[in-house]
XYZ file of C-alpha atoms in Angstrom:
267
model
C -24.208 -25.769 -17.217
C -21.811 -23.768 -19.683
C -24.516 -24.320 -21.883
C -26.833 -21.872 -19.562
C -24.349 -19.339 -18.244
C -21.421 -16.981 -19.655
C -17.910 -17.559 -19.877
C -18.448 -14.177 -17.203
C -20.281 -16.101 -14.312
C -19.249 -19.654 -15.572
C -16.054 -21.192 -16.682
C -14.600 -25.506 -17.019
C -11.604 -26.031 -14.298
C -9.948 -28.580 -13.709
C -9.145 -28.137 -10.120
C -6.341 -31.071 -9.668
C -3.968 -29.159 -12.189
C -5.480 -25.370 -12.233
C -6.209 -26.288 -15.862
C -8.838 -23.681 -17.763
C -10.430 -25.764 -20.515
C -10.627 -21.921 -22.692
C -7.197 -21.212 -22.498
C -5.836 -17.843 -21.425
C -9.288 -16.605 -22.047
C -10.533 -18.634 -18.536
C -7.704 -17.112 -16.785
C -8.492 -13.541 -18.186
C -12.027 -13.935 -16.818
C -10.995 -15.311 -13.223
C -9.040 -11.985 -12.921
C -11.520 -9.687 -14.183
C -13.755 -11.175 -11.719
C -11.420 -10.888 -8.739
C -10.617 -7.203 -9.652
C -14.129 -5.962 -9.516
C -14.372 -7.950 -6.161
C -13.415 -6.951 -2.366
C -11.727 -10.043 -0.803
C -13.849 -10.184 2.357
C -16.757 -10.580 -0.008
C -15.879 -13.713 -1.990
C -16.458 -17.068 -0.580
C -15.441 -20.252 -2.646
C -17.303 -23.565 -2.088
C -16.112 -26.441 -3.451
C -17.942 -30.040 -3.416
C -15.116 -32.189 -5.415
C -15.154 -36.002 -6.242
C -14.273 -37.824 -2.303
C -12.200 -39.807 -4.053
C -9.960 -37.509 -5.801
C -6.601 -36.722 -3.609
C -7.030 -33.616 -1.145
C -2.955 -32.805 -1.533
C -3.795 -31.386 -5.611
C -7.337 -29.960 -4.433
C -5.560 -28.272 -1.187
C -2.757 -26.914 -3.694
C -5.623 -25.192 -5.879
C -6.960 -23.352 -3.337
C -3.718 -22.258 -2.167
C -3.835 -20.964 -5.863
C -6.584 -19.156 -5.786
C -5.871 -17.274 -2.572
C -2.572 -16.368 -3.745
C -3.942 -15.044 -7.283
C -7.098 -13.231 -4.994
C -4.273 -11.539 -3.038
C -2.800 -10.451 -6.805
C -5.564 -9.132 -8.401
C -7.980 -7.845 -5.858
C -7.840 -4.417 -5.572
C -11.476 -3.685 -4.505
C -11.255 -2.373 -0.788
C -12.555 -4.279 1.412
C -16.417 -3.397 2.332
C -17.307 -2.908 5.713
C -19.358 -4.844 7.950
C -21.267 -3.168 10.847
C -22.332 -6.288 11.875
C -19.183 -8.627 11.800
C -16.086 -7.134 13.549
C -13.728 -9.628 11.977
C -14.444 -8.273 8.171
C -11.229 -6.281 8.278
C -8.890 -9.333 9.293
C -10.391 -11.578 6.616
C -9.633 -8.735 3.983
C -6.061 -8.685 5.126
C -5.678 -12.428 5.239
C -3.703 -14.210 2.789
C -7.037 -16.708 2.670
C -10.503 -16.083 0.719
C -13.242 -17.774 2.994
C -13.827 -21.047 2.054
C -16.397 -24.320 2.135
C -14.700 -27.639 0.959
C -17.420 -30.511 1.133
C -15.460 -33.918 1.873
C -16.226 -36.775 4.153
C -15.624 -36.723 7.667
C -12.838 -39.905 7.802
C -10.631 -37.954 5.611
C -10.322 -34.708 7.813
C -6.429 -35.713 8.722
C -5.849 -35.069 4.814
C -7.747 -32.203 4.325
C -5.998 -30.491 7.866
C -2.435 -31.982 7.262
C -2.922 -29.879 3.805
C -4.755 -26.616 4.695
C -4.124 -26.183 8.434
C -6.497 -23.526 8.607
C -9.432 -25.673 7.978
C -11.395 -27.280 10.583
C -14.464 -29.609 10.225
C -17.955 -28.376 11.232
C -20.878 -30.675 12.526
C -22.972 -30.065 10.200
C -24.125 -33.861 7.982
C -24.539 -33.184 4.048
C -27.224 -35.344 2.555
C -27.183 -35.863 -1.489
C -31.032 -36.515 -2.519
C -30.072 -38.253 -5.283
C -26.571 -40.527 -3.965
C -27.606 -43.980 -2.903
C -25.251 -43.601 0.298
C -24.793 -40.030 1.119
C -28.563 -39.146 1.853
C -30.363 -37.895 5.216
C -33.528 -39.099 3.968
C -35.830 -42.169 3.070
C -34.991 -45.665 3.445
C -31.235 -45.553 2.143
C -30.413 -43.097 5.004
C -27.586 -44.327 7.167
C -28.248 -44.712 10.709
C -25.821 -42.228 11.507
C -26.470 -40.085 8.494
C -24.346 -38.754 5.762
C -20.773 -39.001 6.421
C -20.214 -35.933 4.409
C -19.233 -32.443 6.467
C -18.216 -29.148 5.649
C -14.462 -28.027 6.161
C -14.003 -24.191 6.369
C -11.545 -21.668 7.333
C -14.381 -19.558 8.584
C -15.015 -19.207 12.198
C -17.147 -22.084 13.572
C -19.572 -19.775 15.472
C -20.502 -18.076 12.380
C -22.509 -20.732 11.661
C -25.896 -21.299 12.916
C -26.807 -24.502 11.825
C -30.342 -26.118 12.074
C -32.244 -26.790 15.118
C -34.974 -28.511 13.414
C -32.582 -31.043 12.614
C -31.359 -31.712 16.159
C -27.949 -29.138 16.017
C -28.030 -27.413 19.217
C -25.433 -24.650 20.281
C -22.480 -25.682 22.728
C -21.948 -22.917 25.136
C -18.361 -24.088 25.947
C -17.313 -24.547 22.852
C -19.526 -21.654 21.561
C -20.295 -23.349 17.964
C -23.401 -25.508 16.710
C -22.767 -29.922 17.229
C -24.731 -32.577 16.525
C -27.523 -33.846 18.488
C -25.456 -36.978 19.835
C -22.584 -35.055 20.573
C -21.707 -34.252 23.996
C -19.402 -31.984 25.185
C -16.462 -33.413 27.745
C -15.132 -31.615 30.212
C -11.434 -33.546 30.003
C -11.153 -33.085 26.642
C -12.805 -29.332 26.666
C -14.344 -30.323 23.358
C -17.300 -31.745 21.558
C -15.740 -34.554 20.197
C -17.677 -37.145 18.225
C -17.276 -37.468 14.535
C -18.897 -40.073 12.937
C -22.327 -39.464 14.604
C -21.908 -41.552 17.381
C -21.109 -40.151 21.057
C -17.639 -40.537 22.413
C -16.190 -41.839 25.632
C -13.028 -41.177 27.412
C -10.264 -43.356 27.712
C -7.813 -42.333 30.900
C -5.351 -44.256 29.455
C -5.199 -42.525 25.980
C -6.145 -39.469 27.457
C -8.953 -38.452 24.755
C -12.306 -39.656 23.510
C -12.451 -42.605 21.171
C -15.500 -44.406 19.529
C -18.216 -46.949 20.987
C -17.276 -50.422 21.000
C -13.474 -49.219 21.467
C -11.583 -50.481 24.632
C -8.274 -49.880 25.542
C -5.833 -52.597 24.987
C -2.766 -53.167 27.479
C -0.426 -54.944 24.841
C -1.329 -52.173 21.992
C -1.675 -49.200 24.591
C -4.379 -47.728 22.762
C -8.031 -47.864 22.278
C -9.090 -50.424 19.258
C -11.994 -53.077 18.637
C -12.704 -56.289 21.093
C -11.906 -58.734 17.890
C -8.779 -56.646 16.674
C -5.406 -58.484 16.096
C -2.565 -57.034 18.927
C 0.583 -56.426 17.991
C 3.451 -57.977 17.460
C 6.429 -58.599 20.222
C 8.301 -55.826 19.906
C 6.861 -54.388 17.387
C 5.619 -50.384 17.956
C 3.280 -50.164 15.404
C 2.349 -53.002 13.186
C -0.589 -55.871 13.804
C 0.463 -59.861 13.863
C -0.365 -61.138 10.694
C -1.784 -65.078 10.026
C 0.055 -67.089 7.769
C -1.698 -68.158 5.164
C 0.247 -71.381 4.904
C 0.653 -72.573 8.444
C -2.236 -70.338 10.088
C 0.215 -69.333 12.867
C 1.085 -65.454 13.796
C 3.717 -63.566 13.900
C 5.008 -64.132 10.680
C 4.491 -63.934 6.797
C 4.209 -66.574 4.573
C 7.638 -65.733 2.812
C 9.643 -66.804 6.107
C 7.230 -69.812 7.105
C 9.254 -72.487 8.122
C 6.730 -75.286 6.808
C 6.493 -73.274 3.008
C 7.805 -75.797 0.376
C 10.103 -73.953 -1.784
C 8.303 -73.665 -5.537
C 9.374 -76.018 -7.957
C 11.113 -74.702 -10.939
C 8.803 -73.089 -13.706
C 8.324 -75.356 -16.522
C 9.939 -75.134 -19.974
C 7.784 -72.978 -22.518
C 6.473 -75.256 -25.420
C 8.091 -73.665 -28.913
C 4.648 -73.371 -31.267
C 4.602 -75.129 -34.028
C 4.965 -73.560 -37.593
């Protein structure tokens, strides 16, 4: 793409280190940019490798708002429409999209507390995996949302595509989530609807039951815990088959043999 655009509108980052590829001269045109900008009027969007770590990615955008907050000195434009353009100018935050999968919202949170996950499913035409469409589609769909600190009811997301609008939670969900009144949330995730569980006193997944001996909600085949043990599974020995222990403190492991001498090679 550098090929097609300006060092202006177009510049390679490295965003695990805040590295510009062009030297100062990246960093030159990043302020530029954010000087002739107004704050409420920049969004970044960011659609990073899922399997880089969201700690360095989290720490960039941190960056970035802090340098916005720096060298923006644009006022703000108004919004006749949108009361909340003035707070968003006076946040320390630029409005931002972060495309990452769904299973690792506890990173992207635990990082950027600000961020929440909306409903909406992003399909990749051309990933075998993360599509909506054709054959290779999943049959819950992409596993890929979008993570913003932007207001949730901002978005109006497609109702040709099943999203409807939750009253209750006034935001768009997915078609197969439902909203529960215990919880006062729509809370499925993985495309799948939820069910309470008294016991754990929040929704978990289908096929999930609550377990007695683990005192939480986990598979019909998983492994319980331990005795005494708060957190860990019983693990099978590989040499005896039994639980409960590891094959290091087996009683029936032989101890190994001494390693044998190394032959000298001959000259």
């Amino acid at each position: 793409q550098a090929h097609f655009f300006t060092p202006d509108s177009y510049q390679h980052f490295n965003i695990f280190n805040q590295h510009f590829f062009d030297g100062d001269s990246g960093h030159s045109h990043l302020t530029s940019f954010l000087q002739s900008a107004a704050r409420n009027q920049l969004v970044i969007v960011m659609d990073p490798p899922f399997g880089g770590l969201a700690d360095p990615m989290a720490a960039c955008l941190t960056w970035l708002w802090k340098l916005s907050v720096q060298h923006c000195s644009k006022p703000c434009l108004a919004d006749a429409a949108d009361a909340s353009s003035e707070p968003l100018c006076s946040s320390k935050e630029i409005a931002t999209v972060w495309v990452f999968p769904y299973f690792l919202e506890s990173q992207v949170t635990a990082a950027l507390p600000s961020m929440a996950m909306l409903e909406y499913k992003v399909g990749y035409d051309n990933h075998p995996l993360y599509t909506n469409k054709g054959k290779k589609a999943a049959k819950r769909l992409s596993p890929v949302r979008l993570f913003t600190n932007i207001t949730a009811n901002k978005f109006a997301l497609p109702t040709d595509e099943g999203y409807r609008l939750c009253k209750i939670c006034s935001r768009y969900v997915a078609p197969e989530n439902r909203h529960c009144s215990k919880c006062n949330a729509c809370t499925s995730k993985d495309g799948r609807p939820y069910h309470h569980c008294e016991q754990c006193g929040t929704c978990v997944k289908q096929g999930r039951v609550h377990c007695d001996t683990c005192n939480a909600c986990l598979p019909n085949d998983h492994e319980c815990k331990a005795p005494g043990s708060d957190s860990l599974p019983a693990s099978s020995c590989h040499v005896c088959g039994k639980q409960g222990h590891k094959r290091r403190e087996c009683p029936s492991r032989k101890e190994p043999s001494a390693p044998p001498a190394k032959r000298r090679k001959r000259k």
